[in-house]
PDB file of C-alpha atoms and ligand atoms in Angstrom:
ATOM      1  CA  MET H   1      30.835 -16.046 -20.127  1.00 74.00           C
ATOM      2  CA  ASN H   2      29.102 -13.211 -18.262  1.00 81.00           C
ATOM      3  CA  ASN H   3      27.052 -15.027 -15.668  1.00 93.00           C
ATOM      4  CA  LYS H   4      28.070 -13.743 -12.264  1.00 97.00           C
ATOM      5  CA  ILE H   5      25.502 -11.519 -10.604  1.00 97.00           C
ATOM      6  CA  ILE H   6      25.166 -10.011  -7.175  1.00 98.00           C
ATOM      7  CA  ILE H   7      21.868  -9.246  -5.480  1.00 98.00           C
ATOM      8  CA  ILE H   8      22.334  -6.494  -2.912  1.00 98.00           C
ATOM      9  CA  ASN H   9      19.710  -5.933  -0.243  1.00 98.00           C
ATOM     10  CA  GLY H  10      19.611  -2.868   1.976  1.00 98.00           C
ATOM     11  CA  PRO H  11      18.418  -2.193   5.519  1.00 98.00           C
ATOM     12  CA  ASN H  12      15.647  -4.172   7.193  1.00 97.00           C
ATOM     13  CA  LEU H  13      15.223  -6.599   4.317  1.00 98.00           C
ATOM     14  CA  ASN H  14      16.730  -9.245   6.607  1.00 97.00           C
ATOM     15  CA  LEU H  15      13.401  -8.960   8.480  1.00 95.00           C
ATOM     16  CA  LEU H  16      11.252 -10.028   5.530  1.00 96.00           C
ATOM     17  CA  GLY H  17       8.425 -12.256   6.683  1.00 92.00           C
ATOM     18  CA  GLU H  18       8.295 -10.340   9.960  1.00 93.00           C
ATOM     19  CA  ARG H  19       8.103  -6.669   8.923  1.00 87.00           C
ATOM     20  CA  GLU H  20       4.980  -5.049   7.432  1.00 89.00           C
ATOM     21  CA  GLN H  21       3.607  -8.139   5.714  1.00 89.00           C
ATOM     22  CA  SER H  22       0.970  -6.007   3.965  1.00 87.00           C
ATOM     23  CA  GLN H  23       3.798  -4.338   2.014  1.00 90.00           C
ATOM     24  CA  TYR H  24       6.392  -7.067   1.786  1.00 92.00           C
ATOM     25  CA  GLY H  25       4.527 -10.384   2.034  1.00 88.00           C
ATOM     26  CA  SER H  26       5.169 -13.363   4.259  1.00 91.00           C
ATOM     27  CA  LEU H  27       8.222 -14.947   2.628  1.00 95.00           C
ATOM     28  CA  THR H  28      11.222 -14.890   4.956  1.00 96.00           C
ATOM     29  CA  PHE H  29      14.588 -13.514   3.838  1.00 97.00           C
ATOM     30  CA  LYS H  30      16.088 -17.003   4.134  1.00 97.00           C
ATOM     31  CA  ASP H  31      13.378 -18.502   1.886  1.00 97.00           C
ATOM     32  CA  LEU H  32      13.726 -15.663  -0.631  1.00 98.00           C
ATOM     33  CA  LYS H  33      17.462 -16.288  -0.815  1.00 98.00           C
ATOM     34  CA  GLU H  34      16.865 -19.994  -1.421  1.00 98.00           C
ATOM     35  CA  ILE H  35      14.338 -19.279  -4.208  1.00 97.00           C
ATOM     36  CA  CYS H  36      16.746 -16.830  -5.890  1.00 98.00           C
ATOM     37  CA  LEU H  37      19.638 -19.293  -5.698  1.00 97.00           C
ATOM     38  CA  ASN H  38      17.486 -22.054  -7.239  1.00 97.00           C
ATOM     39  CA  LYS H  39      16.223 -19.810 -10.064  1.00 96.00           C
ATOM     40  CA  SER H  40      19.747 -18.659 -10.843  1.00 96.00           C
ATOM     41  CA  LYS H  41      21.039 -22.210 -10.978  1.00 95.00           C
ATOM     42  CA  GLU H  42      18.210 -23.110 -13.371  1.00 95.00           C
ATOM     43  CA  LEU H  43      19.237 -20.204 -15.647  1.00 94.00           C
ATOM     44  CA  GLY H  44      22.952 -20.989 -15.465  1.00 94.00           C
ATOM     45  CA  LEU H  45      23.763 -17.910 -13.424  1.00 96.00           C
ATOM     46  CA  ASN H  46      26.150 -17.729 -10.535  1.00 96.00           C
ATOM     47  CA  ILE H  47      24.689 -15.461  -7.884  1.00 96.00           C
ATOM     48  CA  LYS H  48      25.677 -13.976  -4.580  1.00 97.00           C
ATOM     49  CA  PHE H  49      22.832 -12.831  -2.323  1.00 98.00           C
ATOM     50  CA  SER H  50      23.911 -10.167   0.153  1.00 98.00           C
ATOM     51  CA  GLN H  51      22.291  -7.922   2.740  1.00 98.00           C
ATOM     52  CA  SER H  52      23.467  -5.139   4.997  1.00 98.00           C
ATOM     53  CA  ASN H  53      21.876  -2.587   7.259  1.00 98.00           C
ATOM     54  CA  VAL H  54      24.956  -0.345   6.988  1.00 98.00           C
ATOM     55  CA  GLU H  55      25.285   2.244   4.202  1.00 98.00           C
ATOM     56  CA  GLY H  56      29.110   2.174   4.081  1.00 98.00           C
ATOM     57  CA  GLU H  57      29.141  -1.615   3.872  1.00 98.00           C
ATOM     58  CA  ILE H  58      26.828  -1.457   0.862  1.00 98.00           C
ATOM     59  CA  VAL H  59      29.119   1.124  -0.776  1.00 98.00           C
ATOM     60  CA  ASN H  60      32.082  -1.226  -0.169  1.00 98.00           C
ATOM     61  CA  THR H  61      30.158  -4.193  -1.605  1.00 98.00           C
ATOM     62  CA  ILE H  62      29.252  -2.207  -4.741  1.00 98.00           C
ATOM     63  CA  GLN H  63      32.874  -1.097  -5.214  1.00 98.00           C
ATOM     64  CA  GLU H  64      34.222  -4.631  -4.778  1.00 97.00           C
ATOM     65  CA  SER H  65      31.580  -5.991  -7.182  1.00 98.00           C
ATOM     66  CA  ARG H  66      33.253  -4.157 -10.079  1.00 96.00           C
ATOM     67  CA  LYS H  67      35.925  -6.854 -10.153  1.00 94.00           C
ATOM     68  CA  ASN H  68      33.871  -9.933  -9.394  1.00 95.00           C
ATOM     69  CA  PHE H  69      30.434  -9.567 -10.980  1.00 97.00           C
ATOM     70  CA  ASP H  70      28.942  -8.994 -14.435  1.00 97.00           C
ATOM     71  CA  GLY H  71      25.617  -7.571 -13.286  1.00 98.00           C
ATOM     72  CA  MET H  72      23.840  -6.303 -10.192  1.00 98.00           C
ATOM     73  CA  ILE H  73      20.296  -6.371  -8.825  1.00 98.00           C
ATOM     74  CA  ILE H  74      19.853  -3.906  -5.986  1.00 98.00           C
ATOM     75  CA  ASN H  75      17.064  -3.331  -3.520  1.00 98.00           C
ATOM     76  CA  ALA H  76      18.671  -0.465  -1.623  1.00 98.00           C
ATOM     77  CA  ALA H  77      15.539  -0.282   0.591  1.00 98.00           C
ATOM     78  CA  ALA H  78      15.375   3.008   2.550  1.00 98.00           C
ATOM     79  CA  PHE H  79      18.783   4.108   1.194  1.00 98.00           C
ATOM     80  CA  THR H  80      17.150   4.342  -2.254  1.00 98.00           C
ATOM     81  CA  HIS H  81      15.575   7.585  -1.115  1.00 98.00           C
ATOM     82  CA  THR H  82      18.520   9.088   0.755  1.00 98.00           C
ATOM     83  CA  SER H  83      21.937   7.824  -0.285  1.00 98.00           C
ATOM     84  CA  VAL H  84      24.078   9.881  -2.646  1.00 98.00           C
ATOM     85  CA  ALA H  85      26.986   7.612  -1.618  1.00 98.00           C
ATOM     86  CA  ILE H  86      25.245   4.489  -2.958  1.00 98.00           C
ATOM     87  CA  ARG H  87      24.267   6.357  -6.136  1.00 98.00           C
ATOM     88  CA  ASP H  88      27.884   7.445  -6.666  1.00 98.00           C
ATOM     89  CA  ALA H  89      29.189   3.909  -6.099  1.00 98.00           C
ATOM     90  CA  LEU H  90      26.650   2.510  -8.600  1.00 98.00           C
ATOM     91  CA  SER H  91      27.814   5.078 -11.165  1.00 98.00           C
ATOM     92  CA  VAL H  92      31.255   3.474 -11.292  1.00 97.00           C
ATOM     93  CA  PHE H  93      29.952  -0.102 -11.644  1.00 97.00           C
ATOM     94  CA  LYS H  94      29.604   0.315 -15.439  1.00 94.00           C
ATOM     95  CA  LYS H  95      27.785  -2.993 -15.951  1.00 97.00           C
ATOM     96  CA  PRO H  96      24.038  -3.812 -16.015  1.00 97.00           C
ATOM     97  CA  ILE H  97      22.133  -2.792 -12.884  1.00 98.00           C
ATOM     98  CA  ILE H  98      18.467  -3.501 -12.087  1.00 98.00           C
ATOM     99  CA  GLU H  99      16.726  -1.526  -9.331  1.00 98.00           C
ATOM    100  CA  LEU H 100      14.221  -3.569  -7.373  1.00 98.00           C
ATOM    101  CA  HIS H 101      11.480  -2.823  -4.845  1.00 98.00           C
ATOM    102  CA  ILE H 102       9.046  -5.316  -3.408  1.00 98.00           C
ATOM    103  CA  SER H 103       6.361  -2.695  -2.792  1.00 97.00           C
ATOM    104  CA  ASN H 104       5.046  -0.031  -5.149  1.00 97.00           C
ATOM    105  CA  ILE H 105       7.031   2.921  -3.797  1.00 97.00           C
ATOM    106  CA  TYR H 106       4.876   5.347  -5.832  1.00 97.00           C
ATOM    107  CA  LYS H 107       1.700   4.243  -4.036  1.00 96.00           C
ATOM    108  CA  ARG H 108       3.204   4.879  -0.609  1.00 96.00           C
ATOM    109  CA  GLU H 109       4.383   7.913   1.406  1.00 96.00           C
ATOM    110  CA  GLU H 110       5.683  10.810  -0.651  1.00 97.00           C
ATOM    111  CA  PHE H 111       9.262  10.451   0.648  1.00 96.00           C
ATOM    112  CA  ARG H 112       9.415   7.042  -1.083  1.00 97.00           C
ATOM    113  CA  HIS H 113       8.448   8.476  -4.479  1.00 98.00           C
ATOM    114  CA  LYS H 114      11.963   9.740  -5.096  1.00 98.00           C
ATOM    115  CA  SER H 115      14.664   7.230  -5.999  1.00 98.00           C
ATOM    116  CA  LEU H 116      18.213   8.573  -6.180  1.00 98.00           C
ATOM    117  CA  ILE H 117      19.269   5.663  -8.384  1.00 98.00           C
ATOM    118  CA  SER H 118      16.532   5.173 -11.012  1.00 98.00           C
ATOM    119  CA  ASP H 119      18.189   7.411 -13.603  1.00 98.00           C
ATOM    120  CA  ILE H 120      21.520   5.565 -13.510  1.00 98.00           C
ATOM    121  CA  VAL H 121      20.279   1.941 -13.710  1.00 98.00           C
ATOM    122  CA  ASN H 122      19.283  -0.075 -16.789  1.00 97.00           C
ATOM    123  CA  GLY H 123      15.768  -0.678 -15.531  1.00 98.00           C
ATOM    124  CA  GLY H 124      13.629  -1.377 -12.526  1.00 98.00           C
ATOM    125  CA  ILE H 125      10.917  -3.557 -11.045  1.00 98.00           C
ATOM    126  CA  PHE H 126       8.600  -2.435  -8.253  1.00 98.00           C
ATOM    127  CA  GLY H 127       5.275  -3.381  -6.700  1.00 97.00           C
ATOM    128  CA  LEU H 128       5.273  -7.037  -7.753  1.00 97.00           C
ATOM    129  CA  GLY H 129       6.095  -8.454  -4.342  1.00 97.00           C
ATOM    130  CA  THR H 130       8.995 -10.798  -3.731  1.00 97.00           C
ATOM    131  CA  ASP H 131       8.315 -12.291  -7.211  1.00 98.00           C
ATOM    132  CA  GLY H 132      10.144  -9.169  -8.405  1.00 98.00           C
ATOM    133  CA  TYR H 133      13.406 -10.889  -7.459  1.00 98.00           C
ATOM    134  CA  ILE H 134      12.697 -13.776  -9.841  1.00 98.00           C
ATOM    135  CA  LEU H 135      11.661 -11.367 -12.600  1.00 98.00           C
ATOM    136  CA  ALA H 136      14.831  -9.340 -12.052  1.00 98.00           C
ATOM    137  CA  ILE H 137      17.001 -12.473 -12.295  1.00 98.00           C
ATOM    138  CA  ILE H 138      15.318 -13.421 -15.594  1.00 97.00           C
ATOM    139  CA  ALA H 139      15.739  -9.856 -16.909  1.00 97.00           C
ATOM    140  CA  MET H 140      19.396  -9.794 -15.882  1.00 97.00           C
ATOM    141  CA  GLN H 141      20.053 -13.102 -17.633  1.00 95.00           C
ATOM    142  CA  LYS H 142      18.673 -11.560 -20.839  1.00 95.00           C
ATOM    143  CA  LEU H 143      20.731  -8.391 -20.442  1.00 95.00           C
ATOM    144  CA  LEU H 144      23.917 -10.436 -20.012  1.00 94.00           C
ATOM    145  CA  GLU H 145      23.002 -12.791 -22.871  1.00 91.00           C
ATOM    146  CA  ASN H 146      22.642  -9.816 -25.222  1.00 88.00           C
ATOM    147  CA  GLU H 147      26.106  -8.645 -24.229  1.00 83.00           C
ATOM    148  CA  ASN H 148      27.794 -11.912 -25.193  1.00 67.00           C
TER     149      ASN H 148
HETATM  150  C1  DQA V   1      11.608  -1.161  -0.412  1.00 87.87           C
HETATM  151  C2  DQA V   1      10.855   0.167  -0.391  1.00 87.87           C
HETATM  152  C3  DQA V   1      11.574   1.190   0.473  1.00 87.87           C
HETATM  153  O1  DQA V   1      10.874   2.425   0.460  1.00 87.87           O
HETATM  154  C4  DQA V   1      11.657   0.694   1.901  1.00 87.87           C
HETATM  155  O2  DQA V   1      12.386   1.605   2.702  1.00 87.87           O
HETATM  156  C5  DQA V   1      12.203  -0.676   2.013  1.00 87.87           C
HETATM  157  C6  DQA V   1      11.881  -1.670   0.998  1.00 87.87           C
HETATM  158  C7  DQA V   1      10.828  -2.267  -1.149  1.00 87.87           C
HETATM  159  O3  DQA V   1      11.430  -3.289  -1.439  1.00 87.87           O
HETATM  160  O4  DQA V   1       9.636  -2.111  -1.407  1.00 87.87           O
HETATM  161  O5  DQA V   1      12.850  -1.012   3.006  1.00 87.87           O
HETATM  162  O6  DQA V   1      12.834  -0.976  -1.095  1.00 87.87           O
END
């Protein structure tokens, strides 16, 4: 059964609840993790919730995920707009990927309007706050269900 998913969070998302609440809301990273784990359990998914501020570590996590996970939800944060290395690693994952952003990146500064990963993922969610994580988990469950 395909039910193992990894949620990868990029730089500064560990500071949720503290950083720019007008963009990212007041939920802390710890609480968000808890909510995601509960939702996944409810849906019969096995999830790992990870975060790193280091580009190379995220590349390593994506590479290692090929063996251990059936699907991926990624909020690459600022690396979304800059990292060819993360894009290239995602290209070899070859399983469902959902791109996620808490804020509406298209309503913000111009440098956030460009995502280097949007054209290689299955789909994306942005601008719906931290609820986007829950929506992404539900969407991933459906993608995996359709594969079985
Ligand atoms: C973000 C949007 C990015 O532009 C920003 O650098 C982040 C978070 C979001 O979730 O809205 O750190 O990915």
